[in-house]
PDB file of C-alpha atoms in Angstrom:
ATOM      1  CA  ALA A1038      24.602 -10.580  -4.497  1.00 74.00           C
ATOM      2  CA  GLN A1039      21.426  -9.169  -2.606  1.00 80.00           C
ATOM      3  CA  SER A1040      17.959  -8.332  -4.393  1.00 88.00           C
ATOM      4  CA  VAL A1041      14.890  -6.740  -3.732  1.00 93.00           C
ATOM      5  CA  ALA A1042      11.393  -7.433  -4.876  1.00 94.00           C
ATOM      6  CA  GLN A1043       8.486  -5.527  -4.881  1.00 96.00           C
ATOM      7  CA  PRO A1044       6.034  -7.313  -6.610  1.00 95.00           C
ATOM      8  CA  GLU A1045       3.212  -4.489  -6.920  1.00 95.00           C
ATOM      9  CA  ASP A1046       3.802  -1.865  -9.450  1.00 94.00           C
ATOM     10  CA  GLN A1047       0.707  -0.193  -8.503  1.00 96.00           C
ATOM     11  CA  VAL A1048      -1.143  -0.002  -5.003  1.00 97.00           C
ATOM     12  CA  ASN A1049      -4.531   1.739  -4.647  1.00 97.00           C
ATOM     13  CA  VAL A1050      -6.324   2.410  -1.512  1.00 98.00           C
ATOM     14  CA  ALA A1051      -8.928   4.440  -0.159  1.00 98.00           C
ATOM     15  CA  GLU A1052      -8.546   7.388   2.256  1.00 97.00           C
ATOM     16  CA  GLY A1053      -8.636   6.296   5.652  1.00 97.00           C
ATOM     17  CA  ASN A1054      -7.851   2.518   5.192  1.00 98.00           C
ATOM     18  CA  PRO A1055      -4.495   0.969   6.025  1.00 97.00           C
ATOM     19  CA  LEU A1056      -2.231   0.326   3.747  1.00 97.00           C
ATOM     20  CA  THR A1057       0.423  -2.217   2.947  1.00 98.00           C
ATOM     21  CA  VAL A1058       3.328  -1.952   0.053  1.00 98.00           C
ATOM     22  CA  LYS A1059       5.182  -5.179  -0.297  1.00 98.00           C
ATOM     23  CA  CYS A1060       8.885  -5.730  -0.448  1.00 97.00           C
ATOM     24  CA  THR A1061      11.023  -9.207  -0.181  1.00 97.00           C
ATOM     25  CA  TYR A1062      14.703  -9.238  -0.030  1.00 94.00           C
ATOM     26  CA  SER A1063      17.661 -11.715  -0.940  1.00 91.00           C
ATOM     27  CA  VAL A1064      20.829 -11.575   0.679  1.00 87.00           C
ATOM     28  CA  SER A1065      23.580 -13.665   1.946  1.00 84.00           C
ATOM     29  CA  GLY A1066      24.027 -12.576   5.174  1.00 83.00           C
ATOM     30  CA  ASN A1067      22.103 -10.276   7.740  1.00 83.00           C
ATOM     31  CA  PRO A1068      20.372  -7.788   5.564  1.00 86.00           C
ATOM     32  CA  TYR A1069      20.155  -3.741   6.686  1.00 90.00           C
ATOM     33  CA  LEU A1070      16.740  -2.630   5.177  1.00 94.00           C
ATOM     34  CA  PHE A1071      15.513   0.680   4.190  1.00 94.00           C
ATOM     35  CA  TRP A1072      12.031   2.425   2.799  1.00 96.00           C
ATOM     36  CA  TYR A1073      12.300   5.636   1.212  1.00 94.00           C
ATOM     37  CA  VAL A1074       9.469   7.641  -0.508  1.00 94.00           C
ATOM     38  CA  GLN A1075       9.832   9.736  -3.749  1.00 91.00           C
ATOM     39  CA  TYR A1076       7.538  12.652  -5.005  1.00 88.00           C
ATOM     40  CA  PRO A1077       7.586  13.598  -8.619  1.00 81.00           C
ATOM     41  CA  ASN A1078      10.928  15.140  -9.909  1.00 73.00           C
ATOM     42  CA  ARG A1079      12.536  14.646  -6.376  1.00 78.00           C
ATOM     43  CA  GLY A1080      14.966  13.003  -4.833  1.00 80.00           C
ATOM     44  CA  LEU A1081      14.478   9.991  -2.501  1.00 87.00           C
ATOM     45  CA  GLN A1082      13.265  10.858   1.363  1.00 89.00           C
ATOM     46  CA  PHE A1083      14.281   8.415   4.038  1.00 89.00           C
ATOM     47  CA  LEU A1084      11.156   6.732   5.749  1.00 93.00           C
ATOM     48  CA  LEU A1085      12.655   4.168   8.166  1.00 93.00           C
ATOM     49  CA  LYS A1086      15.349   1.349   8.440  1.00 92.00           C
ATOM     50  CA  TYR A1087      16.006  -1.977   9.871  1.00 93.00           C
ATOM     51  CA  ILE A1088      19.593  -2.777  11.247  1.00 88.00           C
ATOM     52  CA  THR A1089      18.691  -4.663  14.223  1.00 84.00           C
ATOM     53  CA  GLY A1090      16.653  -5.035  17.392  1.00 86.00           C
ATOM     54  CA  ASP A1091      12.833  -4.915  17.426  1.00 89.00           C
ATOM     55  CA  ASN A1092      11.267  -6.264  14.321  1.00 92.00           C
ATOM     56  CA  LEU A1093       8.887  -3.822  13.933  1.00 95.00           C
ATOM     57  CA  VAL A1094      10.105  -0.297  12.838  1.00 95.00           C
ATOM     58  CA  LYS A1095       8.270   3.165  13.312  1.00 95.00           C
ATOM     59  CA  GLY A1096       9.573   5.586  10.929  1.00 93.00           C
ATOM     60  CA  SER A1097       8.410   9.153   9.545  1.00 90.00           C
ATOM     61  CA  TYR A1098       4.883  10.035   8.893  1.00 92.00           C
ATOM     62  CA  GLY A1099       3.150   7.500  10.714  1.00 95.00           C
ATOM     63  CA  PHE A1100       4.783   4.669   8.572  1.00 97.00           C
ATOM     64  CA  GLU A1101       6.062   1.388  10.073  1.00 97.00           C
ATOM     65  CA  ALA A1102       7.712  -1.786   8.885  1.00 97.00           C
ATOM     66  CA  GLU A1103       8.184  -5.364   9.756  1.00 95.00           C
ATOM     67  CA  PHE A1104      11.035  -7.315   9.509  1.00 95.00           C
ATOM     68  CA  ASN A1105      10.156 -10.864   8.981  1.00 95.00           C
ATOM     69  CA  LYS A1106      13.263 -12.972   8.634  1.00 92.00           C
ATOM     70  CA  SER A1107      11.672 -16.497   8.180  1.00 93.00           C
ATOM     71  CA  GLN A1108       9.649 -14.828   5.340  1.00 95.00           C
ATOM     72  CA  THR A1109      12.315 -12.433   4.020  1.00 95.00           C
ATOM     73  CA  SER A1110      10.162  -9.742   4.100  1.00 96.00           C
ATOM     74  CA  PHE A1111       9.985  -6.160   5.138  1.00 97.00           C
ATOM     75  CA  HIS A1112       6.753  -4.750   4.224  1.00 98.00           C
ATOM     76  CA  LEU A1113       5.809  -1.173   4.951  1.00 98.00           C
ATOM     77  CA  LYS A1114       2.440  -0.412   6.495  1.00 98.00           C
ATOM     78  CA  LYS A1115       0.410   2.619   7.860  1.00 98.00           C
ATOM     79  CA  PRO A1116      -2.972   2.240   9.747  1.00 97.00           C
ATOM     80  CA  SER A1117      -4.704   5.364   7.923  1.00 97.00           C
ATOM     81  CA  ALA A1118      -3.651   6.168   4.354  1.00 97.00           C
ATOM     82  CA  LEU A1119      -3.810   9.946   3.294  1.00 97.00           C
ATOM     83  CA  VAL A1120      -4.339  11.335  -0.248  1.00 96.00           C
ATOM     84  CA  SER A1121      -0.704  12.807   0.711  1.00 94.00           C
ATOM     85  CA  ASP A1122       0.834   9.681   0.842  1.00 96.00           C
ATOM     86  CA  SER A1123       0.642   9.308  -3.018  1.00 96.00           C
ATOM     87  CA  ALA A1124       3.742   8.754  -4.199  1.00 95.00           C
ATOM     88  CA  LEU A1125       6.645   6.063  -5.441  1.00 94.00           C
ATOM     89  CA  TYR A1126       7.920   4.054  -2.629  1.00 96.00           C
ATOM     90  CA  PHE A1127      11.456   2.085  -2.773  1.00 95.00           C
ATOM     91  CA  CYS A1128      12.381  -0.949  -0.676  1.00 96.00           C
ATOM     92  CA  ALA A1129      16.082  -1.242  -0.609  1.00 94.00           C
ATOM     93  CA  VAL A1130      18.893  -3.296   0.877  1.00 92.00           C
ATOM     94  CA  LYS A1131      22.399  -3.653   1.607  1.00 87.00           C
ATOM     95  CA  LEU A1132      25.052  -5.571   3.635  1.00 79.00           C
ATOM     96  CA  LEU A1133      27.025  -4.541   6.419  1.00 72.00           C
ATOM     97  CA  GLY A1134      30.493  -2.873   4.988  1.00 72.00           C
ATOM     98  CA  ASN A1135      30.965  -0.332   2.520  1.00 72.00           C
ATOM     99  CA  THR A1136      28.653  -1.460  -0.395  1.00 79.00           C
ATOM    100  CA  PRO A1137      25.652   0.526  -1.872  1.00 84.00           C
ATOM    101  CA  LEU A1138      21.970   0.185  -1.432  1.00 88.00           C
ATOM    102  CA  VAL A1139      20.444  -1.752  -3.708  1.00 89.00           C
ATOM    103  CA  PHE A1140      16.784  -0.799  -4.783  1.00 92.00           C
ATOM    104  CA  GLY A1141      13.669  -2.673  -5.687  1.00 93.00           C
ATOM    105  CA  LYS A1142      11.863  -1.388  -8.626  1.00 92.00           C
ATOM    106  CA  GLY A1143       9.367   0.615  -6.609  1.00 94.00           C
ATOM    107  CA  THR A1144       5.810   0.543  -6.237  1.00 96.00           C
ATOM    108  CA  ARG A1145       3.485   3.518  -6.843  1.00 95.00           C
ATOM    109  CA  LEU A1146       0.949   4.133  -4.342  1.00 97.00           C
ATOM    110  CA  SER A1147      -2.396   6.023  -4.869  1.00 97.00           C
ATOM    111  CA  VAL A1148      -4.499   7.002  -2.050  1.00 97.00           C
ATOM    112  CA  ILE A1149      -8.066   8.143  -3.090  1.00 96.00           C
ATOM    113  CA  ALA A1150     -10.073  10.656  -1.427  1.00 94.00           C
TER     114      ALA A1150
ATOM    115  CA  GLY B 857      19.021  14.571   9.255  1.00 65.00           C
ATOM    116  CA  ALA B 858      22.094  15.040   7.132  1.00 78.00           C
ATOM    117  CA  VAL B 859      21.962  17.203   3.888  1.00 87.00           C
ATOM    118  CA  VAL B 860      22.933  16.456   0.700  1.00 91.00           C
ATOM    119  CA  SER B 861      22.815  19.065  -2.330  1.00 93.00           C
ATOM    120  CA  GLN B 862      22.702  18.709  -5.990  1.00 95.00           C
ATOM    121  CA  HIS B 863      23.521  21.346  -8.410  1.00 96.00           C
ATOM    122  CA  PRO B 864      21.673  22.173 -10.839  1.00 96.00           C
ATOM    123  CA  SER B 865      18.403  21.094 -10.026  1.00 94.00           C
ATOM    124  CA  ARG B 866      17.758  20.836 -13.935  1.00 96.00           C
ATOM    125  CA  VAL B 867      19.898  21.369 -16.891  1.00 97.00           C
ATOM    126  CA  ILE B 868      19.083  21.645 -20.609  1.00 97.00           C
ATOM    127  CA  CYS B 869      22.153  21.000 -23.332  1.00 96.00           C
ATOM    128  CA  LYS B 870      22.964  20.439 -26.993  1.00 96.00           C
ATOM    129  CA  SER B 871      24.003  17.086 -28.104  1.00 97.00           C
ATOM    130  CA  GLY B 872      27.534  16.910 -28.294  1.00 96.00           C
ATOM    131  CA  THR B 873      28.296  19.369 -25.065  1.00 97.00           C
ATOM    132  CA  SER B 874      29.627  18.403 -21.513  1.00 97.00           C
ATOM    133  CA  VAL B 875      27.552  18.707 -18.413  1.00 97.00           C
ATOM    134  CA  LYS B 876      29.069  18.744 -14.878  1.00 97.00           C
ATOM    135  CA  ILE B 877      26.638  17.992 -12.021  1.00 97.00           C
ATOM    136  CA  GLU B 878      27.799  18.752  -8.550  1.00 97.00           C
ATOM    137  CA  CYS B 879      26.739  16.800  -5.155  1.00 96.00           C
ATOM    138  CA  ARG B 880      27.795  18.296  -1.769  1.00 95.00           C
ATOM    139  CA  SER B 881      27.276  16.756   1.499  1.00 92.00           C
ATOM    140  CA  LEU B 882      26.762  20.039   3.751  1.00 91.00           C
ATOM    141  CA  ASP B 883      27.058  18.658   7.433  1.00 86.00           C
ATOM    142  CA  PHE B 884      28.797  15.585   7.268  1.00 85.00           C
ATOM    143  CA  GLN B 885      32.362  14.207   5.809  1.00 87.00           C
ATOM    144  CA  ALA B 886      30.908  11.829   2.673  1.00 87.00           C
ATOM    145  CA  THR B 887      33.859   9.300   2.775  1.00 86.00           C
ATOM    146  CA  THR B 888      31.801   7.335   0.002  1.00 89.00           C
ATOM    147  CA  MET B 889      29.529   8.897  -2.651  1.00 92.00           C
ATOM    148  CA  PHE B 890      27.254   7.093  -5.020  1.00 93.00           C
ATOM    149  CA  TRP B 891      25.618   8.301  -8.104  1.00 96.00           C
ATOM    150  CA  TYR B 892      22.316   6.934  -9.478  1.00 95.00           C
ATOM    151  CA  ARG B 893      20.484   7.083 -12.772  1.00 95.00           C
ATOM    152  CA  GLN B 894      16.442   6.836 -12.918  1.00 90.00           C
ATOM    153  CA  PHE B 895      14.603   6.555 -16.119  1.00 84.00           C
ATOM    154  CA  PRO B 896      10.967   7.496 -15.922  1.00 80.00           C
ATOM    155  CA  LYS B 897       8.838   5.090 -14.091  1.00 75.00           C
ATOM    156  CA  GLN B 898      11.799   2.848 -13.133  1.00 80.00           C
ATOM    157  CA  SER B 899      13.938   2.205 -10.112  1.00 85.00           C
ATOM    158  CA  LEU B 900      17.288   3.953  -9.286  1.00 88.00           C
ATOM    159  CA  MET B 901      20.132   2.283 -11.223  1.00 91.00           C
ATOM    160  CA  LEU B 902      23.497   2.617  -9.731  1.00 92.00           C
ATOM    161  CA  MET B 903      26.312   3.946 -11.921  1.00 95.00           C
ATOM    162  CA  ALA B 904      29.220   4.117  -9.863  1.00 94.00           C
ATOM    163  CA  THR B 905      30.792   4.193  -6.310  1.00 92.00           C
ATOM    164  CA  SER B 906      33.525   6.704  -5.388  1.00 90.00           C
ATOM    165  CA  ASN B 907      35.557   6.630  -2.261  1.00 86.00           C
ATOM    166  CA  GLU B 908      37.042  10.372  -1.354  1.00 83.00           C
ATOM    167  CA  GLY B 909      40.592  10.357  -3.184  1.00 81.00           C
ATOM    168  CA  SER B 910      40.209   6.837  -5.230  1.00 84.00           C
ATOM    169  CA  LYS B 911      39.003   6.158  -8.593  1.00 88.00           C
ATOM    170  CA  ALA B 912      35.222   5.632  -9.176  1.00 92.00           C
ATOM    171  CA  THR B 913      34.228   1.943  -9.027  1.00 93.00           C
ATOM    172  CA  TYR B 914      31.616   1.767 -12.289  1.00 95.00           C
ATOM    173  CA  GLU B 915      28.825  -0.661 -12.571  1.00 93.00           C
ATOM    174  CA  GLN B 916      28.991  -3.039 -15.275  1.00 92.00           C
ATOM    175  CA  GLY B 917      27.796  -1.593 -18.159  1.00 92.00           C
ATOM    176  CA  VAL B 918      28.590   2.086 -17.485  1.00 94.00           C
ATOM    177  CA  GLU B 919      31.074   3.830 -19.619  1.00 94.00           C
ATOM    178  CA  LYS B 920      33.839   5.496 -17.313  1.00 93.00           C
ATOM    179  CA  ASP B 921      34.925   7.421 -20.050  1.00 94.00           C
ATOM    180  CA  LYS B 922      31.678   9.071 -20.607  1.00 96.00           C
ATOM    181  CA  PHE B 923      30.406   9.411 -17.069  1.00 97.00           C
ATOM    182  CA  LEU B 924      33.757  10.899 -15.295  1.00 96.00           C
ATOM    183  CA  ILE B 925      33.173  10.865 -11.815  1.00 94.00           C
ATOM    184  CA  ASN B 926      35.414  13.133  -9.506  1.00 91.00           C
ATOM    185  CA  HIS B 927      35.291  12.528  -5.462  1.00 89.00           C
ATOM    186  CA  ALA B 928      38.437  15.115  -4.790  1.00 82.00           C
ATOM    187  CA  SER B 929      36.841  15.906  -1.207  1.00 89.00           C
ATOM    188  CA  LEU B 930      35.006  14.775   1.496  1.00 89.00           C
ATOM    189  CA  THR B 931      32.079  17.021   0.894  1.00 92.00           C
ATOM    190  CA  LEU B 932      32.106  17.433  -2.929  1.00 93.00           C
ATOM    191  CA  SER B 933      31.721  14.713  -5.812  1.00 94.00           C
ATOM    192  CA  THR B 934      30.977  15.569  -9.377  1.00 95.00           C
ATOM    193  CA  LEU B 935      29.697  13.845 -12.426  1.00 97.00           C
ATOM    194  CA  THR B 936      30.226  14.858 -15.611  1.00 97.00           C
ATOM    195  CA  VAL B 937      28.539  13.465 -18.633  1.00 97.00           C
ATOM    196  CA  THR B 938      30.723  13.907 -21.636  1.00 96.00           C
ATOM    197  CA  SER B 939      29.652  14.459 -25.012  1.00 96.00           C
ATOM    198  CA  ALA B 940      26.109  14.184 -24.045  1.00 96.00           C
ATOM    199  CA  HIS B 941      23.298  12.606 -26.696  1.00 96.00           C
ATOM    200  CA  PRO B 942      19.604  12.422 -26.316  1.00 95.00           C
ATOM    201  CA  GLU B 943      19.623   9.079 -24.770  1.00 94.00           C
ATOM    202  CA  ASP B 944      21.832  10.343 -21.648  1.00 96.00           C
ATOM    203  CA  SER B 945      18.491  12.379 -20.924  1.00 95.00           C
ATOM    204  CA  SER B 946      17.486  11.384 -17.395  1.00 94.00           C
ATOM    205  CA  PHE B 947      17.296  11.760 -13.619  1.00 93.00           C
ATOM    206  CA  TYR B 948      20.528  11.765 -11.986  1.00 96.00           C
ATOM    207  CA  ILE B 949      20.500  11.092  -8.398  1.00 94.00           C
ATOM    208  CA  CYS B 950      23.612  11.357  -5.741  1.00 95.00           C
ATOM    209  CA  SER B 951      23.950   9.928  -2.431  1.00 93.00           C
ATOM    210  CA  ALA B 952      26.583   9.961   0.390  1.00 91.00           C
ATOM    211  CA  ARG B 953      27.788   8.189   3.168  1.00 87.00           C
ATOM    212  CA  GLY B 954      30.023   9.094   6.067  1.00 78.00           C
ATOM    213  CA  GLY B 955      31.593   7.241   8.815  1.00 67.00           C
ATOM    214  CA  GLY B 956      31.111   6.068  12.012  1.00 60.00           C
ATOM    215  CA  GLN B 957      27.418   5.574  13.358  1.00 52.00           C
ATOM    216  CA  ALA B 958      26.320   6.631   9.899  1.00 47.00           C
ATOM    217  CA  TYR B 959      28.345   4.125   8.187  1.00 53.00           C
ATOM    218  CA  ASN B 960      25.195   1.981   6.854  1.00 63.00           C
ATOM    219  CA  GLU B 961      23.007   4.901   5.732  1.00 76.00           C
ATOM    220  CA  GLN B 962      23.129   6.780   2.744  1.00 84.00           C
ATOM    221  CA  PHE B 963      21.603  10.097   2.473  1.00 88.00           C
ATOM    222  CA  PHE B 964      20.196  11.087  -0.850  1.00 91.00           C
ATOM    223  CA  GLY B 965      20.382  14.420  -3.055  1.00 92.00           C
ATOM    224  CA  PRO B 966      17.221  15.913  -4.536  1.00 91.00           C
ATOM    225  CA  GLY B 967      18.384  14.950  -8.136  1.00 93.00           C
ATOM    226  CA  THR B 968      19.089  16.544 -11.252  1.00 95.00           C
ATOM    227  CA  ARG B 969      17.062  16.547 -14.222  1.00 94.00           C
ATOM    228  CA  LEU B 970      19.203  16.380 -17.401  1.00 96.00           C
ATOM    229  CA  THR B 971      17.671  17.014 -20.603  1.00 96.00           C
ATOM    230  CA  VAL B 972      19.879  16.709 -23.934  1.00 96.00           C
ATOM    231  CA  LEU B 973      18.278  18.126 -27.256  1.00 96.00           C
TER     232      LEU B 973
END
């Protein structure tokens, strides 16, 4: 069975500073990895995904993530945080085939002006 | 990208009544739909997976007689919460997936906030 761990419940960062939201995964096979963002009372918005190819994936709103197979990690990063980036971020993993996404517990990001 | 809609966005009902939530894929055919439940400040919990024309597969601990899922067409799935109780109050999110190149991507609806009084 696959699982996702987001070790931080909350990440605080000053506006303009780089941010990192951590994610590690456990799967028995090649993982497909995703990041989603959720604003209050809203559904999930897709940020980026890793399926295959380059380990560094660039996504929406200036976010990127690096797939690290040896560390089984897929941390989300952004060089310069904005106050509007404050939201709940979810890492998710799935396997090939008709399998659902499995989500981490989420990390709340607060960007302080 | 692909668009998934949910209706209603918010619903308030009395205890004991049933509530139906619709999930539609607007610009693609959703061969598989998923229903998630999210409690405040918690992650999404998968409730069930449904393939068009087949019975839904429920996750362990989810009552199939309470949460009725119908996926009658490639663009519509419904979740009916039967005899709702206050503990069923939650944020319900549907997700849809198509075939072909989109096979590994899930697209999410905006969610439905259910409040049972």
